[in-house]
PDB file of C-alpha atoms in Angstrom:
ATOM      1  CA  UNK A   1       2.815   8.793 -22.839  1.00 49.00           C
ATOM      2  CA  UNK A   2       1.393  12.288 -22.238  1.00 53.00           C
ATOM      3  CA  UNK A   3       2.176  13.954 -18.932  1.00 59.00           C
ATOM      4  CA  UNK A   4       0.103  16.463 -16.991  1.00 59.00           C
ATOM      5  CA  UNK A   5       2.196  19.319 -18.384  1.00 64.00           C
ATOM      6  CA  UNK A   6       1.849  18.000 -21.947  1.00 76.00           C
ATOM      7  CA  UNK A   7       0.809  20.713 -24.441  1.00 82.00           C
ATOM      8  CA  UNK A   8      -2.331  18.741 -25.303  1.00 84.00           C
ATOM      9  CA  UNK A   9      -3.408  18.820 -21.646  1.00 83.00           C
ATOM     10  CA  UNK A  10      -2.868  22.568 -21.479  1.00 83.00           C
ATOM     11  CA  UNK A  11      -4.731  22.996 -24.776  1.00 87.00           C
ATOM     12  CA  UNK A  12      -7.652  20.984 -23.393  1.00 87.00           C
ATOM     13  CA  UNK A  13      -7.764  23.204 -20.302  1.00 87.00           C
ATOM     14  CA  UNK A  14      -7.737  26.304 -22.512  1.00 89.00           C
ATOM     15  CA  UNK A  15     -10.567  24.882 -24.633  1.00 90.00           C
ATOM     16  CA  UNK A  16     -12.600  24.111 -21.505  1.00 91.00           C
ATOM     17  CA  UNK A  17     -12.083  27.670 -20.301  1.00 91.00           C
ATOM     18  CA  UNK A  18     -13.323  29.039 -23.639  1.00 92.00           C
ATOM     19  CA  UNK A  19     -16.460  26.907 -23.324  1.00 92.00           C
ATOM     20  CA  UNK A  20     -17.021  28.173 -19.787  1.00 92.00           C
ATOM     21  CA  UNK A  21     -16.564  31.744 -20.985  1.00 91.00           C
ATOM     22  CA  UNK A  22     -19.280  31.249 -23.596  1.00 92.00           C
ATOM     23  CA  UNK A  23     -21.550  29.582 -21.027  1.00 92.00           C
ATOM     24  CA  UNK A  24     -21.045  32.499 -18.629  1.00 90.00           C
ATOM     25  CA  UNK A  25     -21.897  34.983 -21.390  1.00 92.00           C
ATOM     26  CA  UNK A  26     -25.049  33.006 -22.230  1.00 92.00           C
ATOM     27  CA  UNK A  27     -26.107  32.917 -18.562  1.00 91.00           C
ATOM     28  CA  UNK A  28     -25.570  36.670 -18.205  1.00 91.00           C
ATOM     29  CA  UNK A  29     -27.578  37.313 -21.387  1.00 92.00           C
ATOM     30  CA  UNK A  30     -30.378  35.010 -20.259  1.00 91.00           C
ATOM     31  CA  UNK A  31     -30.549  36.671 -16.843  1.00 89.00           C
ATOM     32  CA  UNK A  32     -30.807  40.050 -18.595  1.00 90.00           C
ATOM     33  CA  UNK A  33     -33.590  38.691 -20.803  1.00 89.00           C
ATOM     34  CA  UNK A  34     -35.469  37.468 -17.715  1.00 87.00           C
ATOM     35  CA  UNK A  35     -35.199  40.936 -16.204  1.00 85.00           C
ATOM     36  CA  UNK A  36     -36.359  42.579 -19.432  1.00 86.00           C
ATOM     37  CA  UNK A  37     -39.297  40.183 -19.654  1.00 82.00           C
ATOM     38  CA  UNK A  38     -40.283  40.998 -16.090  1.00 78.00           C
ATOM     39  CA  UNK A  39     -40.058  44.719 -16.841  1.00 79.00           C
ATOM     40  CA  UNK A  40     -42.155  44.394 -20.017  1.00 77.00           C
ATOM     41  CA  UNK A  41     -44.893  42.257 -18.488  1.00 75.00           C
ATOM     42  CA  UNK A  42     -48.263  43.836 -17.746  1.00 70.00           C
ATOM     43  CA  UNK A  43     -48.347  45.281 -14.227  1.00 65.00           C
ATOM     44  CA  UNK A  44     -51.465  43.313 -13.295  1.00 68.00           C
ATOM     45  CA  UNK A  45     -49.800  40.026 -14.203  1.00 63.00           C
ATOM     46  CA  UNK A  46     -46.650  41.039 -12.359  1.00 60.00           C
ATOM     47  CA  UNK A  47     -48.643  41.613  -9.193  1.00 67.00           C
ATOM     48  CA  UNK A  48     -49.201  37.906  -8.680  1.00 78.00           C
ATOM     49  CA  UNK A  49     -47.030  36.312  -6.052  1.00 77.00           C
ATOM     50  CA  UNK A  50     -46.368  33.276  -8.229  1.00 76.00           C
ATOM     51  CA  UNK A  51     -45.034  35.357 -11.102  1.00 78.00           C
ATOM     52  CA  UNK A  52     -42.744  37.386  -8.883  1.00 78.00           C
ATOM     53  CA  UNK A  53     -41.493  34.292  -7.081  1.00 82.00           C
ATOM     54  CA  UNK A  54     -40.876  32.467 -10.357  1.00 83.00           C
ATOM     55  CA  UNK A  55     -38.917  35.305 -11.942  1.00 83.00           C
ATOM     56  CA  UNK A  56     -36.949  35.825  -8.755  1.00 85.00           C
ATOM     57  CA  UNK A  57     -36.146  32.115  -8.495  1.00 89.00           C
ATOM     58  CA  UNK A  58     -35.045  31.934 -12.136  1.00 90.00           C
ATOM     59  CA  UNK A  59     -32.867  35.007 -11.758  1.00 88.00           C
ATOM     60  CA  UNK A  60     -31.307  33.582  -8.575  1.00 91.00           C
ATOM     61  CA  UNK A  61     -30.634  30.263 -10.317  1.00 92.00           C
ATOM     62  CA  UNK A  62     -28.929  32.029 -13.204  1.00 91.00           C
ATOM     63  CA  UNK A  63     -26.809  34.088 -10.814  1.00 91.00           C
ATOM     64  CA  UNK A  64     -25.789  30.850  -9.054  1.00 92.00           C
ATOM     65  CA  UNK A  65     -24.927  29.325 -12.432  1.00 93.00           C
ATOM     66  CA  UNK A  66     -22.702  32.312 -13.180  1.00 92.00           C
ATOM     67  CA  UNK A  67     -20.904  31.856  -9.841  1.00 92.00           C
ATOM     68  CA  UNK A  68     -20.391  28.130 -10.484  1.00 92.00           C
ATOM     69  CA  UNK A  69     -19.039  28.844 -13.958  1.00 93.00           C
ATOM     70  CA  UNK A  70     -16.643  31.412 -12.495  1.00 92.00           C
ATOM     71  CA  UNK A  71     -15.489  28.895  -9.865  1.00 92.00           C
ATOM     72  CA  UNK A  72     -14.930  26.213 -12.498  1.00 91.00           C
ATOM     73  CA  UNK A  73     -13.016  28.679 -14.650  1.00 92.00           C
ATOM     74  CA  UNK A  74     -10.842  29.683 -11.692  1.00 91.00           C
ATOM     75  CA  UNK A  75     -10.049  26.007 -11.044  1.00 90.00           C
ATOM     76  CA  UNK A  76      -9.104  25.477 -14.679  1.00 90.00           C
ATOM     77  CA  UNK A  77      -6.946  28.612 -14.688  1.00 90.00           C
ATOM     78  CA  UNK A  78      -5.162  27.468 -11.536  1.00 89.00           C
ATOM     79  CA  UNK A  79      -4.656  23.985 -12.981  1.00 86.00           C
ATOM     80  CA  UNK A  80      -3.266  25.383 -16.221  1.00 85.00           C
ATOM     81  CA  UNK A  81      -0.934  27.684 -14.305  1.00 86.00           C
ATOM     82  CA  UNK A  82       0.275  24.848 -12.072  1.00 85.00           C
ATOM     83  CA  UNK A  83       0.779  22.488 -14.978  1.00 82.00           C
ATOM     84  CA  UNK A  84       2.598  25.015 -17.124  1.00 80.00           C
ATOM     85  CA  UNK A  85       5.131  25.689 -14.323  1.00 78.00           C
ATOM     86  CA  UNK A  86       5.657  22.097 -13.161  1.00 68.00           C
ATOM     87  CA  UNK A  87       8.347  19.786 -14.495  1.00 65.00           C
ATOM     88  CA  UNK A  88       7.008  16.711 -16.299  1.00 59.00           C
ATOM     89  CA  UNK A  89       5.361  14.267 -13.927  1.00 51.00           C
ATOM     90  CA  UNK A  90       5.660  16.552 -10.897  1.00 52.00           C
ATOM     91  CA  UNK A  91       2.324  18.339 -11.118  1.00 50.00           C
ATOM     92  CA  UNK A  92      -0.719  17.485  -9.092  1.00 52.00           C
ATOM     93  CA  UNK A  93      -4.101  19.103  -9.380  1.00 53.00           C
ATOM     94  CA  UNK A  94      -6.010  20.329  -6.365  1.00 51.00           C
ATOM     95  CA  UNK A  95      -9.461  21.479  -7.421  1.00 51.00           C
ATOM     96  CA  UNK A  96     -11.537  23.548  -5.036  1.00 54.00           C
ATOM     97  CA  UNK A  97     -14.607  21.340  -5.151  1.00 54.00           C
ATOM     98  CA  UNK A  98     -17.049  23.776  -6.800  1.00 46.00           C
ATOM     99  CA  UNK A  99     -19.099  20.861  -8.080  1.00 46.00           C
TER     100      UNK A  99
END
């Protein structure tokens, strides 16, 4: 029976961290694209309150997504570190509750 410190568990944590890294990169790229779109939009269209509020809200949401991804990654890194140091069956995971 696999234990918490089993190599497959650690490999799964590493794979999850790689996925989070890609998601973070995508969120950063998308937030940059939103900013570039706002910069390239006609000044008259940008003057509308709705446009500015929408772009600002989207940018804020993407920044929040980046923070949540970073928190999840930190939890996974801590779990992997704990599990790799613990003797079989002695590890317990305490996640920060970023969700």
